[in-house]
Amino acid sequence: MTINPTISRRTFLSAATALLATRALPLRAQGATDISVGYTTVADFAYLFSTTEGGFFAKHKLNVQPKFIPLNPSLPPAVQSGSLIVGGETPSVFLQANDGGLDHVIIGGCSQLSKHSTGAGFVASTASGIKTAQDCIGKTIGAPGLGALLHVAFRKWLTQQGVDYTKVKFVEAAFPQHNDLLRGGSIDGVVTADPFMQRITSTGTGHIVSRFLTELPEGMPTLVFAARRDWADKNAEQVKAFQAALKEGSAFAADPKNDAVVRQQLGKYIKLPPPVLAAMQINPPSPVITEKQLSYWVEAMNEQHMLKATPDLARLIVK
């Protein structure tokens, strides 16, 4: 299955509708620049939330306002339309959007993979009969964003297991829908992440077939912060401030002694019970994104025929 790199009208409308869902405003600085940042319901956005709630953005004269968006592929069109200034996008979504004609740049990073990235995986319903990668052939699998990181990484895992991923049907499904979709039988499995993965297994709806992210190279970025190039060019000072704040906020969030505070901040934006928040895995930070990190995703996407041209990675990162 080849992903269409163009941005659809449906995706634009989805992004606009999602922006109606707001959260309580974070700390603000007088006379500062307002920057709306789109996020989805994954724990790795903890670095964005800690930088916001900890006052690091405000310290650098930025009023950052996190905005919830259900599906990651909805972020680039929201940035393009001006509904968002910055999108917290998976690298594959960012690269595909640019390949499709958008002129966006990375102004910072959020998190990266490690060999301990066990907080995401492939979960099959108890009724599906899926126990191995081979069992996925002919099945319908839900992904939280077609072309997003988990979708691309899962298809790479299938290939590594000797499975032709074009023989697997993929449908788009937001994280909160995964348990109900599996229970209802409309899909056979999902590529998902905690706390939704934990919820599926604890209720007996499904079982974990593979934590496939542990088989990918360490250090690969899971989220990048992207903005329109024209905005970044006109607001070079604010971009530098955004980058400086991210480094400080990420260092704070990565310090083990701040773990309880970080999870409390995470819970403000991703509404979950304290016990669930306490158990969620947060990948290591990666506030600075390099060309080497992005090149892995370019290679994976080329293998899956997702890009029409080879991107000039040096042009896509604001340093």
PDB file of C-alpha atoms in Angstrom, residues 4 10 28 33 66 76-77 118 147 162-163 172-173 247 253 266 269 314:
ATOM      1  CA  ASN A   4      -0.771   9.452  -1.089  1.00  0.00           C
ATOM      2  CA  ARG A  10     -10.893  16.159   4.748  1.00  0.00           C
ATOM      3  CA  ARG A  28       2.071  33.696  30.151  1.00  0.00           C
ATOM      4  CA  THR A  33       4.856  36.326  21.242  1.00  0.00           C
ATOM      5  CA  PRO A  66      -0.628  23.725  23.432  1.00  0.00           C
ATOM      6  CA  PRO A  76       0.821  19.992   8.816  1.00  0.00           C
ATOM      7  CA  PRO A  77      -2.366  21.341   7.179  1.00  0.00           C
ATOM      8  CA  THR A 118       8.269  -0.519  25.329  1.00  0.00           C
ATOM      9  CA  GLY A 147       1.904   7.818   7.386  1.00  0.00           C
ATOM     10  CA  GLY A 162       9.142 -11.307   5.765  1.00  0.00           C
ATOM     11  CA  VAL A 163       5.595  -9.982   5.345  1.00  0.00           C
ATOM     12  CA  GLU A 172      -6.854   5.468  10.432  1.00  0.00           C
ATOM     13  CA  ALA A 173      -7.982   5.349  14.068  1.00  0.00           C
ATOM     14  CA  LYS A 247      16.627  22.665  25.774  1.00  0.00           C
ATOM     15  CA  ALA A 253      11.901  16.987  32.496  1.00  0.00           C
ATOM     16  CA  LEU A 266       1.498  15.665  31.507  1.00  0.00           C
ATOM     17  CA  TYR A 269      -3.051  17.995  28.953  1.00  0.00           C
ATOM     18  CA  ALA A 314      19.984  20.483   5.568  1.00  0.00           C
TER      19      ALA A 314
END
